[in-house]
Coordinates of N, CA and C in Angstrom, one line a residue:
X1 N 63.5 -180.7 89.2 CA 62.9 -181.1 90.5 C 61.7 -180.3 90.8
X2 N 60.7 -180.9 91.3 CA 59.4 -180.3 91.6 C 59.6 -179.4 92.8
X3 N 59.1 -178.1 92.7 CA 59.1 -177.2 93.8 C 58.0 -177.6 94.8
X4 N 58.2 -177.2 96.1 CA 57.2 -177.4 97.1 C 56.1 -176.3 96.8
X5 N 54.9 -176.7 96.7 CA 53.8 -175.8 96.3 C 52.7 -175.9 97.4
X6 N 52.3 -174.7 97.8 CA 51.1 -174.6 98.6 C 50.1 -173.7 97.9
X7 N 48.8 -173.8 98.3 CA 47.8 -172.9 97.7 C 47.2 -172.0 98.8
X8 N 46.9 -170.8 98.4 CA 46.1 -169.9 99.2 C 45.0 -169.3 98.4
X9 N 44.0 -168.8 99.1 CA 42.9 -168.1 98.4 C 43.5 -166.8 97.8
X10 N 43.0 -166.5 96.6 CA 43.4 -165.2 96.0 C 42.8 -164.0 96.8
X11 N 43.4 -162.9 96.8 CA 42.9 -161.7 97.4 C 42.9 -160.6 96.3
X12 N 42.2 -159.5 96.6 CA 42.2 -158.4 95.6 C 43.6 -157.9 95.3
X13 N 44.5 -158.0 96.3 CA 45.9 -157.6 96.1 C 46.6 -158.4 95.0
X14 N 46.1 -159.6 94.6 CA 46.7 -160.4 93.6 C 46.3 -160.0 92.2
X15 N 45.3 -159.1 92.1 CA 44.8 -158.8 90.8 C 45.7 -158.4 89.7
X16 N 46.6 -157.4 90.1 CA 47.6 -156.9 89.1 C 48.6 -157.9 88.7
X17 N 49.0 -158.8 89.6 CA 50.0 -159.8 89.3 C 49.4 -160.8 88.3
X18 N 48.2 -161.2 88.6 CA 47.5 -162.2 87.7 C 47.3 -161.5 86.3
X19 N 47.0 -160.2 86.3 CA 46.8 -159.5 85.0 C 48.1 -159.5 84.2
X20 N 49.3 -159.3 84.9 CA 50.6 -159.4 84.2 C 50.8 -160.8 83.6
X21 N 50.6 -161.8 84.4 CA 50.7 -163.2 83.9 C 49.8 -163.4 82.7
X22 N 48.6 -163.1 82.8 CA 47.6 -163.3 81.8 C 47.9 -162.6 80.5
X23 N 48.5 -161.4 80.6 CA 48.8 -160.7 79.4 C 50.1 -161.0 78.7
X24 N 50.9 -161.8 79.3 CA 52.2 -162.2 78.7 C 51.8 -162.8 77.3
X25 N 52.6 -162.5 76.2 CA 52.3 -162.9 74.9 C 52.2 -164.5 74.8
X26 N 53.0 -165.2 75.4 CA 52.9 -166.7 75.3 C 51.6 -167.2 76.0
X27 N 51.2 -166.6 77.1 CA 50.0 -167.0 77.7 C 48.8 -166.6 76.9
X28 N 48.8 -165.4 76.3 CA 47.7 -165.0 75.4 C 47.6 -166.0 74.2
X29 N 48.7 -166.4 73.7 CA 48.7 -167.3 72.6 C 48.0 -168.6 73.0
X30 N 48.3 -169.1 74.2 CA 47.7 -170.4 74.7 C 46.3 -170.2 75.2
X31 N 45.8 -169.0 75.4 CA 44.5 -168.8 75.9 C 43.4 -168.9 74.9
X32 N 42.2 -169.3 75.3 CA 41.1 -169.3 74.3 C 40.8 -167.9 73.9
X33 N 40.9 -166.9 74.8 CA 40.8 -165.5 74.4 C 42.2 -164.9 74.4
X34 N 42.7 -164.7 73.2 CA 44.1 -164.2 73.1 C 44.2 -162.7 73.1
X35 N 43.1 -162.0 73.3 CA 43.1 -160.5 73.3 C 43.9 -160.0 74.5
X36 N 44.6 -158.9 74.4 CA 45.2 -158.3 75.5 C 44.1 -157.6 76.3
X37 N 44.2 -157.7 77.6 CA 43.1 -157.2 78.5 C 43.6 -156.0 79.2
X38 N 42.8 -154.9 79.2 CA 43.2 -153.7 79.9 C 43.1 -154.0 81.4
X39 N 44.0 -153.3 82.2 CA 44.1 -153.5 83.6 C 42.8 -153.2 84.3
X40 N 42.2 -152.1 83.9 CA 40.9 -151.7 84.6 C 39.8 -152.7 84.4
X41 N 39.7 -153.3 83.2 CA 38.7 -154.3 82.9 C 39.0 -155.6 83.7
X42 N 40.3 -155.9 83.7 CA 40.7 -157.1 84.5 C 40.4 -157.0 86.0
X43 N 40.7 -155.8 86.5 CA 40.5 -155.6 88.0 C 39.0 -155.6 88.3
X44 N 38.2 -155.1 87.4 CA 36.7 -155.1 87.6 C 36.2 -156.5 87.5
X45 N 36.7 -157.3 86.6 CA 36.3 -158.8 86.5 C 36.8 -159.5 87.7
X46 N 38.1 -159.2 88.1 CA 38.7 -159.9 89.3 C 37.9 -159.7 90.6
X47 N 37.6 -158.4 90.8 CA 36.8 -158.0 92.0 C 35.5 -158.8 92.0
X48 N 34.8 -158.9 90.9 CA 33.5 -159.6 90.8 C 33.8 -161.1 91.0
X49 N 34.8 -161.6 90.4 CA 35.2 -163.1 90.5 C 35.4 -163.5 92.0
X50 N 36.1 -162.6 92.7 CA 36.4 -163.0 94.1 C 35.1 -163.0 94.9
X51 N 34.1 -162.3 94.5 CA 32.8 -162.3 95.3 C 31.8 -163.3 94.8
X52 N 32.2 -164.1 93.8 CA 31.3 -165.1 93.2 C 31.4 -166.4 94.0
X53 N 30.4 -166.9 94.6 CA 30.4 -168.1 95.4 C 30.6 -169.3 94.6
X54 N 30.4 -169.3 93.3 CA 30.6 -170.4 92.4 C 32.0 -170.4 91.8
X55 N 32.9 -169.5 92.2 CA 34.2 -169.4 91.6 C 35.2 -169.5 92.7
X56 N 36.3 -170.3 92.6 CA 37.4 -170.4 93.5 C 38.6 -170.0 92.8
X57 N 39.4 -169.1 93.3 CA 40.6 -168.6 92.7 C 41.7 -168.9 93.8
X58 N 42.7 -169.7 93.4 CA 43.8 -170.0 94.3 C 45.1 -169.6 93.8
X59 N 46.0 -169.1 94.6 CA 47.3 -168.7 94.2 C 48.3 -169.8 94.6
X60 N 49.0 -170.3 93.7 CA 50.1 -171.3 94.0 C 51.3 -170.6 94.5
X61 N 51.8 -171.1 95.6 CA 53.0 -170.4 96.2 C 54.1 -171.4 96.3
X62 N 55.3 -170.9 96.0 CA 56.6 -171.7 96.3 C 57.3 -170.9 97.3
X63 N 57.2 -171.4 98.6 CA 57.7 -170.6 99.7 C 56.8 -169.3 99.8
X64 N 57.4 -168.1 99.8 CA 56.7 -166.9 99.8 C 56.5 -166.3 98.5
X65 N 56.8 -167.0 97.4 CA 56.7 -166.5 96.1 C 55.5 -167.0 95.3
X66 N 54.6 -166.1 94.8 CA 53.5 -166.6 94.0 C 54.0 -167.1 92.7
X67 N 53.6 -168.3 92.3 CA 54.1 -168.9 91.0 C 53.0 -169.2 90.0
X68 N 51.7 -169.1 90.4 CA 50.7 -169.4 89.5 C 49.3 -169.2 90.1
X69 N 48.3 -169.6 89.3 CA 46.9 -169.4 89.8 C 46.1 -170.6 89.2
X70 N 45.2 -171.1 90.0 CA 44.2 -172.1 89.6 C 42.9 -171.5 89.9
X71 N 42.0 -171.6 88.8 CA 40.6 -171.1 89.0 C 39.7 -172.2 88.7
X72 N 38.7 -172.4 89.6 CA 37.6 -173.4 89.4 C 36.3 -172.7 89.4
X73 N 35.5 -172.9 88.3 CA 34.2 -172.3 88.1 C 33.2 -173.4 88.2
X74 N 32.4 -173.4 89.3 CA 31.4 -174.4 89.5 C 30.1 -174.1 88.8
X75 N 29.6 -175.0 88.1 CA 28.3 -174.9 87.4 C 27.5 -176.2 87.6
X76 N 26.7 -176.3 88.6 CA 26.0 -177.5 88.9 C 27.1 -178.5 89.5
X77 N 27.1 -179.7 88.8 CA 28.1 -180.7 89.3 C 29.4 -180.7 88.5
X78 N 29.6 -179.7 87.7 CA 30.8 -179.6 86.9 C 31.6 -178.4 87.3
X79 N 32.9 -178.5 87.5 CA 33.8 -177.4 87.8 C 34.7 -177.3 86.6
X80 N 34.7 -176.1 86.0 CA 35.6 -175.8 84.9 C 36.9 -175.3 85.4
X81 N 38.0 -175.9 85.0 CA 39.3 -175.6 85.5 C 40.2 -174.7 84.6
X82 N 40.8 -173.7 85.2 CA 41.8 -172.9 84.4 C 43.1 -172.8 85.3
X83 N 44.2 -172.9 84.6 CA 45.5 -172.8 85.4 C 46.4 -171.9 84.6
X84 N 47.2 -171.1 85.4 CA 48.2 -170.2 84.8 C 49.4 -170.2 85.7
X85 N 50.6 -170.5 85.1 CA 51.8 -170.6 85.8 C 52.8 -169.5 85.3
X86 N 53.4 -168.8 86.2 CA 54.4 -167.8 85.8 C 55.5 -168.4 85.0
X87 N 55.9 -167.8 83.9 CA 56.9 -168.3 83.0 C 58.1 -168.9 83.7
X88 N 58.6 -168.2 84.7 CA 59.9 -168.7 85.4 C 59.7 -170.1 86.0
X89 N 58.5 -170.4 86.3 CA 58.3 -171.7 87.1 C 57.7 -172.8 86.2
X90 N 57.5 -172.5 84.9 CA 57.0 -173.6 84.0 C 58.0 -174.7 83.8
X91 N 57.6 -175.9 83.7 CA 58.5 -177.0 83.5 C 59.2 -177.5 84.8
X92 N 58.7 -177.0 85.9 CA 59.3 -177.4 87.2 C 58.4 -178.4 88.0
X93 N 57.2 -178.7 87.4 CA 56.2 -179.5 88.1 C 55.2 -178.8 88.9
X94 N 55.4 -177.5 89.0 CA 54.5 -176.7 89.8 C 53.0 -176.8 89.4
X95 N 52.8 -176.8 88.1 CA 51.4 -176.9 87.5 C 50.7 -178.2 88.0
X96 N 51.4 -179.3 87.9 CA 50.8 -180.6 88.2 C 50.5 -180.6 89.7
X97 N 51.4 -180.2 90.6 CA 51.2 -180.2 92.0 C 50.0 -179.2 92.4
X98 N 50.1 -178.0 91.8 CA 49.0 -177.0 92.2 C 47.7 -177.5 91.7
X99 N 47.6 -178.0 90.5 CA 46.3 -178.4 90.0 C 45.8 -179.6 90.8
X100 N 46.6 -180.6 91.1 CA 46.2 -181.7 91.9 C 45.7 -181.3 93.3
X101 N 46.4 -180.3 93.9 CA 45.9 -179.8 95.2 C 44.6 -179.1 95.1
X102 N 44.4 -178.3 94.0 CA 43.2 -177.6 93.8 C 42.0 -178.5 93.6
X103 N 42.2 -179.6 92.8 CA 41.1 -180.6 92.6 C 40.8 -181.3 93.9
X104 N 41.8 -181.5 94.7 CA 41.5 -182.2 96.0 C 40.6 -181.3 96.9
X105 N 40.7 -180.0 96.8 CA 40.0 -179.1 97.6 C 38.5 -178.9 97.1
X106 N 38.3 -179.0 95.9 CA 37.0 -178.7 95.3 C 36.1 -179.9 95.3
X107 N 34.8 -179.6 95.6 CA 33.8 -180.7 95.6 C 33.0 -180.6 94.4
X108 N 33.3 -181.4 93.4 CA 32.6 -181.5 92.1 C 32.5 -182.9 91.7
X109 N 31.5 -183.3 91.0 CA 31.3 -184.6 90.5 C 32.2 -184.8 89.3
X110 N 32.3 -183.7 88.5 CA 33.2 -183.7 87.3 C 33.9 -182.5 87.2
X111 N 35.1 -182.6 86.5 CA 35.9 -181.4 86.2 C 36.1 -181.3 84.7
X112 N 36.1 -180.1 84.2 CA 36.2 -179.9 82.7 C 37.3 -178.8 82.5
X113 N 38.1 -179.1 81.4 CA 39.1 -178.1 81.0 C 38.9 -177.9 79.4
X114 N 39.1 -176.7 79.0 CA 39.2 -176.5 77.5 C 40.6 -176.0 77.2
X115 N 41.2 -176.7 76.3 CA 42.6 -176.4 76.0 C 42.8 -176.2 74.4
X116 N 43.5 -175.2 74.0 CA 43.8 -175.1 72.6 C 44.5 -176.3 72.1
X117 N 44.2 -176.8 70.9 CA 44.7 -178.0 70.4 C 46.2 -178.0 70.2
X118 N 46.8 -176.8 70.1 CA 48.3 -176.7 69.9 C 49.0 -176.5 71.3
X119 N 48.3 -176.6 72.4 CA 48.9 -176.4 73.7 C 49.3 -177.7 74.3
X120 N 50.3 -178.3 73.8 CA 50.7 -179.7 74.2 C 51.0 -179.8 75.7
X121 N 51.6 -178.8 76.3 CA 52.0 -178.8 77.7 C 50.7 -178.9 78.6
X122 N 49.7 -178.1 78.3 CA 48.5 -178.2 79.1 C 47.7 -179.5 78.8
X123 N 47.7 -179.9 77.6 CA 47.0 -181.2 77.3 C 47.7 -182.3 78.1
X124 N 49.0 -182.3 78.1 CA 49.8 -183.4 78.9 C 49.5 -183.2 80.4
X125 N 49.4 -182.0 80.9 CA 49.1 -181.8 82.3 C 47.8 -182.4 82.7
X126 N 46.7 -182.1 82.0 CA 45.4 -182.6 82.3 C 45.3 -184.1 82.2
X127 N 45.9 -184.6 81.1 CA 45.9 -186.1 80.9 C 46.7 -186.8 82.1
X128 N 47.8 -186.2 82.6 CA 48.5 -186.7 83.7 C 47.7 -186.8 85.0
X129 N 46.7 -185.9 85.1 CA 45.9 -185.9 86.3 C 44.5 -186.6 86.0
X130 N 44.5 -187.5 85.0 CA 43.3 -188.3 84.8 C 42.2 -187.7 84.0
X131 N 42.4 -186.6 83.3 CA 41.4 -186.0 82.4 C 41.5 -186.8 81.1
X132 N 40.3 -187.0 80.5 CA 40.2 -187.7 79.2 C 39.5 -186.7 78.2
X133 N 39.9 -186.9 77.0 CA 39.3 -186.0 75.9 C 37.9 -186.5 75.7
X134 N 36.9 -185.5 75.7 CA 35.5 -185.8 75.4 C 35.1 -185.1 74.2
X135 N 35.8 -184.1 73.7 CA 35.6 -183.4 72.5 C 36.9 -183.1 71.9
X136 N 37.2 -183.7 70.7 CA 38.5 -183.5 70.1 C 38.4 -182.5 69.0
X137 N 38.5 -181.2 69.3 CA 38.4 -180.1 68.4 C 39.4 -179.1 68.8
X138 N 39.0 -177.8 68.5 CA 39.9 -176.7 69.0 C 38.9 -175.7 69.5
X139 N 38.7 -175.6 70.8 CA 39.5 -176.2 71.8 C 39.2 -177.7 72.0
X140 N 40.2 -178.4 72.6 CA 40.0 -179.8 73.1 C 39.3 -179.7 74.4
X141 N 38.2 -180.5 74.6 CA 37.5 -180.5 75.9 C 37.9 -181.8 76.6
X142 N 38.4 -181.6 77.8 CA 38.8 -182.8 78.6 C 37.9 -182.8 79.9
X143 N 37.7 -184.0 80.4 CA 36.9 -184.1 81.7 C 37.5 -185.2 82.5
X144 N 37.2 -185.1 83.8 CA 37.6 -186.1 84.8 C 36.5 -186.3 85.8

């Protein structure tokens, strides 16, 4: 059953939580950059990201519990989409609801995602929300 999901803007206090999610071995395997990231480097990046007017970082919440993150990086009329869901909440429908809500909030003419070719769950997620493959390589590039 799909959990009830709301989105809120990320704050600096979310930095370490997102770092933990991002450095989980399965997440690193699915990421385009699979390197482990040092906390200090991540927090420096995160602080700058929060201040970037072309970047939106949203925290997906199930009740009072943070369950994931959606990031949209605006470049002209294209917003590049990144999503990360805490392992405990994967397979519950959270990703689809959170991503749909995030796309509804963002004003972009087109959305783009880059997904590793072996990441079947992410490919299915983006396709379910109307994304189409525009480059079939590794990574697979999808747009909507």
